[in-house]
PDB file of C-alpha atoms in Angstrom:
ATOM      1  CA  UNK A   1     -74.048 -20.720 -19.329  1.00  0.00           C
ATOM      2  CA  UNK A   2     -76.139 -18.378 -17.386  1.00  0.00           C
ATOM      3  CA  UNK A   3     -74.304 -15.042 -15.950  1.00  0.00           C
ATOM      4  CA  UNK A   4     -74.193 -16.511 -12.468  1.00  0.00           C
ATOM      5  CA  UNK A   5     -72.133 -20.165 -13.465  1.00  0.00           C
ATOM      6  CA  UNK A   6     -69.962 -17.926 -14.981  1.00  0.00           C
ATOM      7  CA  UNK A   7     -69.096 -15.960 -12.516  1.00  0.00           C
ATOM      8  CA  UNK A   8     -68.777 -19.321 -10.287  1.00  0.00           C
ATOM      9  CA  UNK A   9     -66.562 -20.332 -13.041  1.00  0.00           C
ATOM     10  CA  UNK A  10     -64.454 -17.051 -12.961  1.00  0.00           C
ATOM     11  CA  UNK A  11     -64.526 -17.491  -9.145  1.00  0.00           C
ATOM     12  CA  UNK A  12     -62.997 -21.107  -9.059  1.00  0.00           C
ATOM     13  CA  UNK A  13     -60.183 -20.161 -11.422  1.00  0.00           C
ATOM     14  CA  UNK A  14     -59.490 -17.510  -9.688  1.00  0.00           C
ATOM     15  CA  UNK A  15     -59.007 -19.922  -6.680  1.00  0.00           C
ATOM     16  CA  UNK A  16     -57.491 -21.999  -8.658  1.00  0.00           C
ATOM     17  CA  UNK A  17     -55.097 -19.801 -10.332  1.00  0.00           C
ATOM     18  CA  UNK A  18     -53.846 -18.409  -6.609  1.00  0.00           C
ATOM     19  CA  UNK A  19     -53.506 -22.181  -5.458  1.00  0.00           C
ATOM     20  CA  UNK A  20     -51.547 -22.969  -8.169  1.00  0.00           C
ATOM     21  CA  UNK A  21     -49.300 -19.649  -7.170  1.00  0.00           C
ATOM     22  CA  UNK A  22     -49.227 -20.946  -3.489  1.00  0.00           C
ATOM     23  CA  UNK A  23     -48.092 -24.787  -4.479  1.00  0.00           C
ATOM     24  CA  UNK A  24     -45.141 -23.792  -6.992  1.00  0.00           C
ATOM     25  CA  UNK A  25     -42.445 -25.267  -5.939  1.00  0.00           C
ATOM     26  CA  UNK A  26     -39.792 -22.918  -4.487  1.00  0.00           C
ATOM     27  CA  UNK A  27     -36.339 -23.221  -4.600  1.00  0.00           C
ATOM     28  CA  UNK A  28     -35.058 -23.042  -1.797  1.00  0.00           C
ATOM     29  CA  UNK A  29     -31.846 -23.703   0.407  1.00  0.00           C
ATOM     30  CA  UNK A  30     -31.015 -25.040   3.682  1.00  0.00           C
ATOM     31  CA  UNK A  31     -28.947 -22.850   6.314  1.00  0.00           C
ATOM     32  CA  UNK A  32     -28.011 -23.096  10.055  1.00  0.00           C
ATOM     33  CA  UNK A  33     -28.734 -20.171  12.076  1.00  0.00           C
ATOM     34  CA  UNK A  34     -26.625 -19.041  14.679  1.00  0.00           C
ATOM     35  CA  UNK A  35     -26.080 -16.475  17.401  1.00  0.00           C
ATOM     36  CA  UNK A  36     -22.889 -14.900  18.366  1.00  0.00           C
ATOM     37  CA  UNK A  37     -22.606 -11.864  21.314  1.00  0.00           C
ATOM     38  CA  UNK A  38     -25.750  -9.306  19.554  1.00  0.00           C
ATOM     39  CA  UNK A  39     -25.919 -10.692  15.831  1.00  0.00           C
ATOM     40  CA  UNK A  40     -27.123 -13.402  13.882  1.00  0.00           C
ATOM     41  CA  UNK A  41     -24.717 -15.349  11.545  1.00  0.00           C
ATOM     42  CA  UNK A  42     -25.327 -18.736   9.254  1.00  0.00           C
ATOM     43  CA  UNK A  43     -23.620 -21.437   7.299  1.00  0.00           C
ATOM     44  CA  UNK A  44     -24.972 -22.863   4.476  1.00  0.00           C
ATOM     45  CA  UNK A  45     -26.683 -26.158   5.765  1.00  0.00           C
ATOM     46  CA  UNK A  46     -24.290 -28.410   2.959  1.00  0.00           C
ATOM     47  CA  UNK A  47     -21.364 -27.019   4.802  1.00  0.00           C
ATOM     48  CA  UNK A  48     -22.684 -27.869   8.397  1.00  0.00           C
ATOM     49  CA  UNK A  49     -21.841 -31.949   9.654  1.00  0.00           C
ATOM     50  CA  UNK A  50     -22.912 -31.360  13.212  1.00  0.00           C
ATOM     51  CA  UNK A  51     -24.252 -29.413  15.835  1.00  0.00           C
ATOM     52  CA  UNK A  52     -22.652 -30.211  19.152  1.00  0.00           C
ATOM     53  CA  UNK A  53     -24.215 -28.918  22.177  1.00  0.00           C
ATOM     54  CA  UNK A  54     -21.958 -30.130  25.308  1.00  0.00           C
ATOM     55  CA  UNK A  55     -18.232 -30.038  24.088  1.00  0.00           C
ATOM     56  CA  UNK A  56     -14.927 -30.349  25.990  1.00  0.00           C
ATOM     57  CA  UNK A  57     -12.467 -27.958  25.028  1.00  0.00           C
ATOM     58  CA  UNK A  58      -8.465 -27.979  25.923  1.00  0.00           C
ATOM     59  CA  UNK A  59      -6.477 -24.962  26.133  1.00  0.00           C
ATOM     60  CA  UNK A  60      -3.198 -25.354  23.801  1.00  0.00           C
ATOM     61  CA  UNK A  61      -0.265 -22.771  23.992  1.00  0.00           C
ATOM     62  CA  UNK A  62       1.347 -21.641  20.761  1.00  0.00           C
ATOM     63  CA  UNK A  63      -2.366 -21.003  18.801  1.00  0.00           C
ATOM     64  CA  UNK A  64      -3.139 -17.761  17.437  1.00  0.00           C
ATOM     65  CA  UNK A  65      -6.059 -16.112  19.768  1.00  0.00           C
ATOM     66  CA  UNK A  66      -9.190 -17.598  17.468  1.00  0.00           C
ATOM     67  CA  UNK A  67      -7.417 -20.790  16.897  1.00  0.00           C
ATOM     68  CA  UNK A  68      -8.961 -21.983  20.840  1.00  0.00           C
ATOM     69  CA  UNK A  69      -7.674 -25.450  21.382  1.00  0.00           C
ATOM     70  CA  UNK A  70      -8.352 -28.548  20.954  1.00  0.00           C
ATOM     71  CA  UNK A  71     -12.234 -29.842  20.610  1.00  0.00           C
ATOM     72  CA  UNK A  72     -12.781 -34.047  21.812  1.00  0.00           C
ATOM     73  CA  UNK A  73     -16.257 -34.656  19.892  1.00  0.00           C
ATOM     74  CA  UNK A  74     -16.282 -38.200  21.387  1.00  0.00           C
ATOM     75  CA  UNK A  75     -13.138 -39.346  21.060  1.00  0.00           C
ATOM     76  CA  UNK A  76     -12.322 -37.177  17.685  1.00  0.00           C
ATOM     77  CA  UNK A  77      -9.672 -34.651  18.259  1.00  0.00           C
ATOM     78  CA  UNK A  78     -10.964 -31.734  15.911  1.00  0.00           C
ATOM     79  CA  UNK A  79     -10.259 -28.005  15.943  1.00  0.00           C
ATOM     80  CA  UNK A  80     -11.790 -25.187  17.109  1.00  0.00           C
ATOM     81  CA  UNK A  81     -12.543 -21.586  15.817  1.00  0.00           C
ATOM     82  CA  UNK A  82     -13.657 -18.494  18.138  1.00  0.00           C
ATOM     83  CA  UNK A  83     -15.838 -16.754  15.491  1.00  0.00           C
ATOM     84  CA  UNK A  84     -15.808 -14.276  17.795  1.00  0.00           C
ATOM     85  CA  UNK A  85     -12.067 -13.594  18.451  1.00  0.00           C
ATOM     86  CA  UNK A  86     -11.877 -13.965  14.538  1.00  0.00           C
ATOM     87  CA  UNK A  87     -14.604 -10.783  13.742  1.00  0.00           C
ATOM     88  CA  UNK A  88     -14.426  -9.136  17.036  1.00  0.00           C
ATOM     89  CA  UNK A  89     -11.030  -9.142  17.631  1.00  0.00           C
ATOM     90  CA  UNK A  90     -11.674 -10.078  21.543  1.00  0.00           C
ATOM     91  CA  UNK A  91     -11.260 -12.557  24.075  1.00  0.00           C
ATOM     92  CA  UNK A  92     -14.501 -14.599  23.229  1.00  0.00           C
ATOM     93  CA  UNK A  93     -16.855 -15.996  26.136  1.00  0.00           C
ATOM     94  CA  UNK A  94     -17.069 -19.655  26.377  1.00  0.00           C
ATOM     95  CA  UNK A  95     -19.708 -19.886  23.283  1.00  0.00           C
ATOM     96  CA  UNK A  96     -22.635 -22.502  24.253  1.00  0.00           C
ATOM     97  CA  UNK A  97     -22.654 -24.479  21.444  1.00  0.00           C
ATOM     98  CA  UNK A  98     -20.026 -26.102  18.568  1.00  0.00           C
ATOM     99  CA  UNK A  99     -21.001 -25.916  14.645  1.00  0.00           C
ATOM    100  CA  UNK A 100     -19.108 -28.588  12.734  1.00  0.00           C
ATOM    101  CA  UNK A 101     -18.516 -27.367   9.379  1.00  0.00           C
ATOM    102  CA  UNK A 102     -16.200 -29.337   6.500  1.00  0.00           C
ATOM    103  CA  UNK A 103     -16.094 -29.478   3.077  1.00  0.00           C
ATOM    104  CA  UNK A 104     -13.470 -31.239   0.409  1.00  0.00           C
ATOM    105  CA  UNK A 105     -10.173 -30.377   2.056  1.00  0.00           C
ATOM    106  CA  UNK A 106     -11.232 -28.157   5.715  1.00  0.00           C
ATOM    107  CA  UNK A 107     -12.718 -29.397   8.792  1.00  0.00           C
ATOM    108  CA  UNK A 108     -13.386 -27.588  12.286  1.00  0.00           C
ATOM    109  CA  UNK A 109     -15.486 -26.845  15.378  1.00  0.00           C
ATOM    110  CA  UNK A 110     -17.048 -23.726  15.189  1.00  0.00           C
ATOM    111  CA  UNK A 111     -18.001 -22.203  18.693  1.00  0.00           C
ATOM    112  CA  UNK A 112     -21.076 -20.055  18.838  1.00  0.00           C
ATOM    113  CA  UNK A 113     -23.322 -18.623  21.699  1.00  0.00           C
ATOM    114  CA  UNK A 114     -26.489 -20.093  20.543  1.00  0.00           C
ATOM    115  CA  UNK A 115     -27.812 -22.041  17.218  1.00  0.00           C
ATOM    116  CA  UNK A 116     -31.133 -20.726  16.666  1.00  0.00           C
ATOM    117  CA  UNK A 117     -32.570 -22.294  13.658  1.00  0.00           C
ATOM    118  CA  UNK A 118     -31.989 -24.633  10.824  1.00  0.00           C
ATOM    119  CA  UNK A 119     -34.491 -24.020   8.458  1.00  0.00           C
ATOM    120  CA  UNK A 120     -34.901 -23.778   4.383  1.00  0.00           C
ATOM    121  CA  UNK A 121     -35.063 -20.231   3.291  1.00  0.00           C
ATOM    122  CA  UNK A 122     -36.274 -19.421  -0.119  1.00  0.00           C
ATOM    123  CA  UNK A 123     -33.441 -18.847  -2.613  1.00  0.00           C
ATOM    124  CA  UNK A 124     -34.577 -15.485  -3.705  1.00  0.00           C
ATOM    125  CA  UNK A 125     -34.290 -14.178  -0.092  1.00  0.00           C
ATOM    126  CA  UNK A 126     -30.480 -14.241  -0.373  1.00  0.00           C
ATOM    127  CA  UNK A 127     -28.924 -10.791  -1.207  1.00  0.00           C
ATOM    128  CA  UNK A 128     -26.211  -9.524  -1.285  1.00  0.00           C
ATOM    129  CA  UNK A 129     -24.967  -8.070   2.011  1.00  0.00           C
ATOM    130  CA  UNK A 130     -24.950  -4.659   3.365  1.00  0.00           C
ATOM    131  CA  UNK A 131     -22.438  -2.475   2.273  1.00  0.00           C
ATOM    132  CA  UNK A 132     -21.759  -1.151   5.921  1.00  0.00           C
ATOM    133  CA  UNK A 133     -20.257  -4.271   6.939  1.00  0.00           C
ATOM    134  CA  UNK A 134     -16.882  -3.795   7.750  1.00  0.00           C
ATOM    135  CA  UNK A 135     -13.655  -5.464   8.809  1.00  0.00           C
ATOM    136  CA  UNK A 136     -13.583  -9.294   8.736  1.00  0.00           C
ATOM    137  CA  UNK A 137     -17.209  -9.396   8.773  1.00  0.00           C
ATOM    138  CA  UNK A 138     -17.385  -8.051   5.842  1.00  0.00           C
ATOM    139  CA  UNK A 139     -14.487 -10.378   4.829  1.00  0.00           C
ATOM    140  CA  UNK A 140     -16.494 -13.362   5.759  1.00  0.00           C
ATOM    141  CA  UNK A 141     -20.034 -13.077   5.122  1.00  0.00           C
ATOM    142  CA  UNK A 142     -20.812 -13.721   0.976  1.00  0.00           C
ATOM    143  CA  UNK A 143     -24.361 -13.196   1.264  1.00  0.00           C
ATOM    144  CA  UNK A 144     -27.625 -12.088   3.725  1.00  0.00           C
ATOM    145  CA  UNK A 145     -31.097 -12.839   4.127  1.00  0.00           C
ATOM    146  CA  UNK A 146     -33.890 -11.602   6.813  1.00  0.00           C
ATOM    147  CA  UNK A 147     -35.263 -14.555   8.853  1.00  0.00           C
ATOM    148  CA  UNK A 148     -38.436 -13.519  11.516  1.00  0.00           C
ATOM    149  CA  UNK A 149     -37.413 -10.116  10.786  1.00  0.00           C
ATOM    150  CA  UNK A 150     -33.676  -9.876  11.918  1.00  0.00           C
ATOM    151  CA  UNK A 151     -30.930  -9.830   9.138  1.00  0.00           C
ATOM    152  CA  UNK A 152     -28.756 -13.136   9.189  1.00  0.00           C
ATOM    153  CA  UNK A 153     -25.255 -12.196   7.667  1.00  0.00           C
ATOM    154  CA  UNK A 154     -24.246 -15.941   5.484  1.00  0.00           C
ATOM    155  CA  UNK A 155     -20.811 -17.038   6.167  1.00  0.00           C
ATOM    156  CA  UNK A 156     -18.933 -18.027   3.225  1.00  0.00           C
ATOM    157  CA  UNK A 157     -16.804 -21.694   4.629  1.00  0.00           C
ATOM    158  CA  UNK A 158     -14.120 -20.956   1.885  1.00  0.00           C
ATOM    159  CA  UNK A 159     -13.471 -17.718   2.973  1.00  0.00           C
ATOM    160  CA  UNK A 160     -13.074 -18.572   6.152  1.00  0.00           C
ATOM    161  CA  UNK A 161     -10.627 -21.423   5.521  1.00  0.00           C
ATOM    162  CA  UNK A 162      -8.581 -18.955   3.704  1.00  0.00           C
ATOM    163  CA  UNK A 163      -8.646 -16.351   6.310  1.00  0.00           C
ATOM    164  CA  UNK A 164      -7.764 -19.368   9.667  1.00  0.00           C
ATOM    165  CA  UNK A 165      -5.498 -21.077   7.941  1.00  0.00           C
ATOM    166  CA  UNK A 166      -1.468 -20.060   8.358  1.00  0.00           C
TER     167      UNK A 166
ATOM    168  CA  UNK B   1      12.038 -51.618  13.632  1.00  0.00           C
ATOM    169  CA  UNK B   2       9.347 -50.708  11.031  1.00  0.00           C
ATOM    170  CA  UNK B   3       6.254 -48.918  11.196  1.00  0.00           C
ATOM    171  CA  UNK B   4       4.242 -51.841  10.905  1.00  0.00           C
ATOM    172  CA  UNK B   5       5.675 -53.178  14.158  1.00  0.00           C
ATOM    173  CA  UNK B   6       4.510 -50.131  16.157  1.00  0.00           C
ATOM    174  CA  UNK B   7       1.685 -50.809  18.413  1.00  0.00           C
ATOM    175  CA  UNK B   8       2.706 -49.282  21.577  1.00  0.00           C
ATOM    176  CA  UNK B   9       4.308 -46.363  22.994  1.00  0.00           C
ATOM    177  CA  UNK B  10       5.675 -45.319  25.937  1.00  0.00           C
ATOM    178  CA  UNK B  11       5.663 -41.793  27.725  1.00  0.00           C
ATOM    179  CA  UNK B  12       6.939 -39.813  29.803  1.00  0.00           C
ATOM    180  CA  UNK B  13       4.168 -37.136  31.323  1.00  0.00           C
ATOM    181  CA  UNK B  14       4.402 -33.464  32.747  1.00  0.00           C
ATOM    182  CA  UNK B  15       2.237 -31.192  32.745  1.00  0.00           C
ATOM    183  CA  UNK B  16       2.799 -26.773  32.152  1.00  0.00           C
ATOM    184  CA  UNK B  17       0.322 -24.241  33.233  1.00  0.00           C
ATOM    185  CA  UNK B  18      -2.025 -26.962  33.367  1.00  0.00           C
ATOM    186  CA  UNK B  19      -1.486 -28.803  29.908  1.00  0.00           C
ATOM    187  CA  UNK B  20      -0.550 -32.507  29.876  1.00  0.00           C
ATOM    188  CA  UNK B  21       2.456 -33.103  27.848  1.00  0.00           C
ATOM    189  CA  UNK B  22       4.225 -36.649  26.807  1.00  0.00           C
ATOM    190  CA  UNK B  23       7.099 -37.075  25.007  1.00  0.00           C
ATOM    191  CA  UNK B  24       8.447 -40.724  23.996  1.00  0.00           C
ATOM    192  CA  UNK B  25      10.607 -42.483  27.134  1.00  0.00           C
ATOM    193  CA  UNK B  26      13.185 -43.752  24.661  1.00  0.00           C
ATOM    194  CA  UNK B  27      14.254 -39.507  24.153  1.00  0.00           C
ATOM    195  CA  UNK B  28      14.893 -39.524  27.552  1.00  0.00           C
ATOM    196  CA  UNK B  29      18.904 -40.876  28.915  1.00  0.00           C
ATOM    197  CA  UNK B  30      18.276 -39.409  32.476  1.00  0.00           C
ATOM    198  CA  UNK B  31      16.168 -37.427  34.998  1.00  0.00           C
ATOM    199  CA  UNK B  32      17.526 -35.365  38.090  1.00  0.00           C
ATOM    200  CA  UNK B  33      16.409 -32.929  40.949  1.00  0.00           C
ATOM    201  CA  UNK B  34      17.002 -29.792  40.059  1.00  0.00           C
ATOM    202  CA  UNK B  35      19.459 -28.008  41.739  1.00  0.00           C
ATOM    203  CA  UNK B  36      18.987 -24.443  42.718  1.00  0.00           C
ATOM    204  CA  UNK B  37      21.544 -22.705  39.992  1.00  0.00           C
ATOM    205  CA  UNK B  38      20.911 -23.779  36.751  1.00  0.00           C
ATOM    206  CA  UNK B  39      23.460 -24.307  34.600  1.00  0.00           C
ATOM    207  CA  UNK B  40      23.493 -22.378  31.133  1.00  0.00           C
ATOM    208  CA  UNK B  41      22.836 -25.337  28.732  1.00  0.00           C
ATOM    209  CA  UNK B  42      19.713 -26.139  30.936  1.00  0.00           C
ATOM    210  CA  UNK B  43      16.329 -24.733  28.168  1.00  0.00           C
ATOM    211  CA  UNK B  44      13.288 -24.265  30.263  1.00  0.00           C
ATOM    212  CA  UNK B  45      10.791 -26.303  28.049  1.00  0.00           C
ATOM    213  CA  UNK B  46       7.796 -23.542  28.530  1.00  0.00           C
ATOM    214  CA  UNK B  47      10.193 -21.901  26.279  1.00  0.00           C
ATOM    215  CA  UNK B  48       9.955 -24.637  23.323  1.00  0.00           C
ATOM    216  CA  UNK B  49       6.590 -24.809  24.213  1.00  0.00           C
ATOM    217  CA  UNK B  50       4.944 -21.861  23.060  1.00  0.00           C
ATOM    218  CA  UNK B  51       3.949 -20.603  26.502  1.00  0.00           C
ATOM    219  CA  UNK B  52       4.869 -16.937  25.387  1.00  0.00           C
ATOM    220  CA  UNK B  53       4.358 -14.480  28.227  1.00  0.00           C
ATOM    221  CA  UNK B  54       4.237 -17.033  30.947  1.00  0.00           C
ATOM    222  CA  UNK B  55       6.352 -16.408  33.682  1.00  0.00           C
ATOM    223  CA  UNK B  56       7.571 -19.566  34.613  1.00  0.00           C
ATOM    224  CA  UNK B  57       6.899 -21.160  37.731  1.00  0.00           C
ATOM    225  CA  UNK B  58       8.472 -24.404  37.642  1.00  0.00           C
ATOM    226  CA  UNK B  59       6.883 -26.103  41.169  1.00  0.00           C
ATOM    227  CA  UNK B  60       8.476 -29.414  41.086  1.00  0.00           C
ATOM    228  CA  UNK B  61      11.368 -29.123  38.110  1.00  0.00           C
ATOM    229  CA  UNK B  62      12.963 -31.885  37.286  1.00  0.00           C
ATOM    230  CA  UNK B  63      15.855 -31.996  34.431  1.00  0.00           C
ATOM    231  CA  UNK B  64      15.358 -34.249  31.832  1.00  0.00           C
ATOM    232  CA  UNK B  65      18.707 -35.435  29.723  1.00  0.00           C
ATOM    233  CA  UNK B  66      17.520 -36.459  26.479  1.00  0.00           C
ATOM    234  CA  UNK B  67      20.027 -38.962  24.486  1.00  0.00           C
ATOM    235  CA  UNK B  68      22.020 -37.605  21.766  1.00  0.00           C
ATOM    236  CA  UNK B  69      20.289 -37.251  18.611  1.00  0.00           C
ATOM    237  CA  UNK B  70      19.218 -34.993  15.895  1.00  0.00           C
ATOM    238  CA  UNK B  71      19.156 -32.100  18.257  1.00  0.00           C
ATOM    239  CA  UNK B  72      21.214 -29.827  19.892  1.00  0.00           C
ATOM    240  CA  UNK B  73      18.976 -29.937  23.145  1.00  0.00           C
ATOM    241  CA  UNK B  74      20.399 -32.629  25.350  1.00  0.00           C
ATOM    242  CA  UNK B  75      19.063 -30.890  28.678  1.00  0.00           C
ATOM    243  CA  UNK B  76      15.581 -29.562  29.870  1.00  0.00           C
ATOM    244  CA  UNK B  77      13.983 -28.237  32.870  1.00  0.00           C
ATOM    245  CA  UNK B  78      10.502 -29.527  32.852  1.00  0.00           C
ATOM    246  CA  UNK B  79       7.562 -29.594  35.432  1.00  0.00           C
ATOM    247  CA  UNK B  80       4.711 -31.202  36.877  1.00  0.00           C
ATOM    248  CA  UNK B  81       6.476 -34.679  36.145  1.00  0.00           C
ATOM    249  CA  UNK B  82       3.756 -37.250  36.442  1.00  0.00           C
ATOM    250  CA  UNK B  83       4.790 -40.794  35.174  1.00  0.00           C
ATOM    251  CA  UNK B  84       5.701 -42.720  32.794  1.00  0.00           C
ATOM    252  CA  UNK B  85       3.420 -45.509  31.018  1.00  0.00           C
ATOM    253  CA  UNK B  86       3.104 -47.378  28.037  1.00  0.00           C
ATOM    254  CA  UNK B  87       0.138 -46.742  25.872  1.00  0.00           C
ATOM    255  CA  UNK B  88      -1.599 -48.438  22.598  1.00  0.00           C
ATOM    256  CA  UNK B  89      -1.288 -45.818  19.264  1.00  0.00           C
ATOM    257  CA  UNK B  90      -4.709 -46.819  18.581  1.00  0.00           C
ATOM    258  CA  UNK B  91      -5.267 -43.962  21.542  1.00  0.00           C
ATOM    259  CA  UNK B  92      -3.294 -41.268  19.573  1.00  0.00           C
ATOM    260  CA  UNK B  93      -4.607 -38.726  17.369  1.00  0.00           C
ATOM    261  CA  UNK B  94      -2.838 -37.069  14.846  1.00  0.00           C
ATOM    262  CA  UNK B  95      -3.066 -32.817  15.147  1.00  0.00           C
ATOM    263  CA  UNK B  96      -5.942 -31.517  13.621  1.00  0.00           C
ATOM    264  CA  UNK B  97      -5.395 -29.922   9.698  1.00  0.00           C
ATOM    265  CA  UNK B  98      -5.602 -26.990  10.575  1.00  0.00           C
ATOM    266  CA  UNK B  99      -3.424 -26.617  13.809  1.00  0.00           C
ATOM    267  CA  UNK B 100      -0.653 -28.577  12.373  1.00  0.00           C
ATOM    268  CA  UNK B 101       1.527 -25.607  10.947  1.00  0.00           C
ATOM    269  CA  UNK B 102       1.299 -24.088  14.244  1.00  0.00           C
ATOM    270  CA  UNK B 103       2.200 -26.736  16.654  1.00  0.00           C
ATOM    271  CA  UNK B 104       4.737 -29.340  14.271  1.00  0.00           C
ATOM    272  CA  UNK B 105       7.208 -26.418  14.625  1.00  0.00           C
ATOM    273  CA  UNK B 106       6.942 -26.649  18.036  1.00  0.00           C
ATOM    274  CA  UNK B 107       7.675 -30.507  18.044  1.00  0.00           C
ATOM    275  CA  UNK B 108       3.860 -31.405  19.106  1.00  0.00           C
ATOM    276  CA  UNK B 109       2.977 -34.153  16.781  1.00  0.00           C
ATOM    277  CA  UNK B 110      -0.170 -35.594  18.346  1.00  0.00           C
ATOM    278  CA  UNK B 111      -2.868 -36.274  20.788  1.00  0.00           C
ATOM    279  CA  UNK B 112      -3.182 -38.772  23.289  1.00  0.00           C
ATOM    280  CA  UNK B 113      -6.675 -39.500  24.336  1.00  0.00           C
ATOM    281  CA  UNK B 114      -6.396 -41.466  27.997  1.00  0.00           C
ATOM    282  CA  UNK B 115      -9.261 -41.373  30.826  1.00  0.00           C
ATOM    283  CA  UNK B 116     -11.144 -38.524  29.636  1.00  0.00           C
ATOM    284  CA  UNK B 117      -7.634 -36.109  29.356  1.00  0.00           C
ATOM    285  CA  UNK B 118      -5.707 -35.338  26.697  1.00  0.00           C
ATOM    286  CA  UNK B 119      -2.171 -34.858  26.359  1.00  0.00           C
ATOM    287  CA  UNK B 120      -0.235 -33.040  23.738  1.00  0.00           C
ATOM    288  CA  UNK B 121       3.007 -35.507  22.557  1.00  0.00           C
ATOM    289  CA  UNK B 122       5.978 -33.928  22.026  1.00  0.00           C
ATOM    290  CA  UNK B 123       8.912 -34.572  20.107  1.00  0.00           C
ATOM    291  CA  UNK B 124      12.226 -32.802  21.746  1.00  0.00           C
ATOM    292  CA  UNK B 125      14.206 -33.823  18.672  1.00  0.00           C
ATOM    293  CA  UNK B 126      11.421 -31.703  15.947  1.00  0.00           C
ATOM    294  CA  UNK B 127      11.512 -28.773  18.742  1.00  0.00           C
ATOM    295  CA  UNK B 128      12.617 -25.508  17.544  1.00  0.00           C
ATOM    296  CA  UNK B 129      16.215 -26.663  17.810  1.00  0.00           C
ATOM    297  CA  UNK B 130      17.670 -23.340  17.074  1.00  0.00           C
ATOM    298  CA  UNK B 131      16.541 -21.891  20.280  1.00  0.00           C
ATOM    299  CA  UNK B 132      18.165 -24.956  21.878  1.00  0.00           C
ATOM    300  CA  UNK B 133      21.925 -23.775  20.714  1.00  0.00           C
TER     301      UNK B 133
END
């Protein structure tokens, strides 16, 4: 082999060795991004049903302030959750949009401003969150990851449950 | 009459601060106009409700006798009485999970989906009958 075919040689396993980088197979996990007042939140995409964006909502007296009403997702009487009252402690603006989340034994609406994104994030993007979050955030989120360059704090749907329910 | 043989209800409607309410027809013995002084057994049903920190402003009250049964309550003041009407319980809706422990005590034991408005069904006899006595 003369010096030049094996430099091509060295050259095309060297593209070969980076394509084979680029085509592993992350793993990677699915989340639903969301936006509430200035920040960005997300479930875990296993934990979300639906995504509702026109919803009906009834007043009901006797709730605790994030407990909202009643939700009528055609012709299902569900829950609802202001994520906001919940972290914010404040009267939350009508939110835009309803996440349904459920898993084995918890089911409810979720009202948020805006959902942004559902998307599959690479698994080694999740850390751990910051440690200035404080209050309930920092009772609710498990886990954070930077999408487009703004830090998404993950909601943790068991937490939650455990924090909503009486 | 068993379960089984259910397939209809029907309800009496008011409606509070702009929440539709039913309760089940065969509660209620009586109705009457409300006359200006109110006697002392009289509950004003925001009260059971949970309408805390409403003043009341009954418009159109109307007292309701219930018959005698497992509760102390036999009279209420309610408002905003609408009708009454028989309805299928294929329409009902049991309270969501995750409400329940908040509204059961208060007697509310479903949801009655009916041209695009739901009412909240109410059971004077599961009410908080200690505020009744």
């Amino acid at each position: 082999m003369t010096a030049k075919s094996e430099k091509i040689v060295e050259i095309i396993k060297k593209t070969q060795g980076l394509k084979d980088v680029v085509d592993v197979d992350q793993e990677t996990v699915k989340v639903v991004i969301f936006r509430l007042s200035k920040n960005c939140f997300a479930f875990y995409g296993k934990d979300v049903k639906e995504i509702i964006g026109q919803y009906q909502l009834s007043w009901v007296p006797g709730l605790p302030g994030y407990l909202p009403g009643l939700l009528n997702i055609r012709g299902e009487i569900e829950s609802a959750i202001s994520l906001q009252y919940l972290l914010e402690g404040a009267e939350a603006a009508s939110g835009g949009m309803v996440v349904m989340v459920a898993n084995e034994k918890f089911r409810t609406g979720v009202i948020v401003d805006e959902v942004c994104d559902v998307t599959d994030i690479p698994f080694q993007s999740i850390v751990l969150p910051l440690t200035t979050l404080q209050g309930m955030t920092n009772e609710l989120v498990s886990h954070g990851f930077n999408h487009k360059g703004e830090q998404v704090l993950l909601l943790d749907l068991e937490k939650l449950e455990s924090k909503v329910r009486l | 009459m068993t379960s089984l043989e259910i397939t209809s209800i029907k309800l009496l409607f008011f409606s509070m601060a702009g929440v539709s309410f039913a309760v089940d027809a065969e509660q209620v013995e009586s109705m009457a106009a409300c006359k200006p002084d109110l006697d002392d057994d009289v509950l004003l049903v925001h009260r059971l409700l949970g309408f805390e920190g409403l003043v009341a402003d009954y418009q159109n009250p109307v007292i309701i006798k219930l018959k005698p049964q497992d509760t102390d309550c036999h009279r209420l003041l309610i408002d905003g009485l609408e009708m009454i009407s028989e309805h299928n319980i294929s329409n009902i809706s049991p309270i969501p999970e995750l409400l329940a422990p908040f509204l059961q005590k208060r007697g509310i034991w479903g949801v009655l989906k009916c041209e695009n408005r739901l009412s909240l069904l109410v059971d004077f006899c599961r009410t908080g009958q200690s505020s009744c006595q």
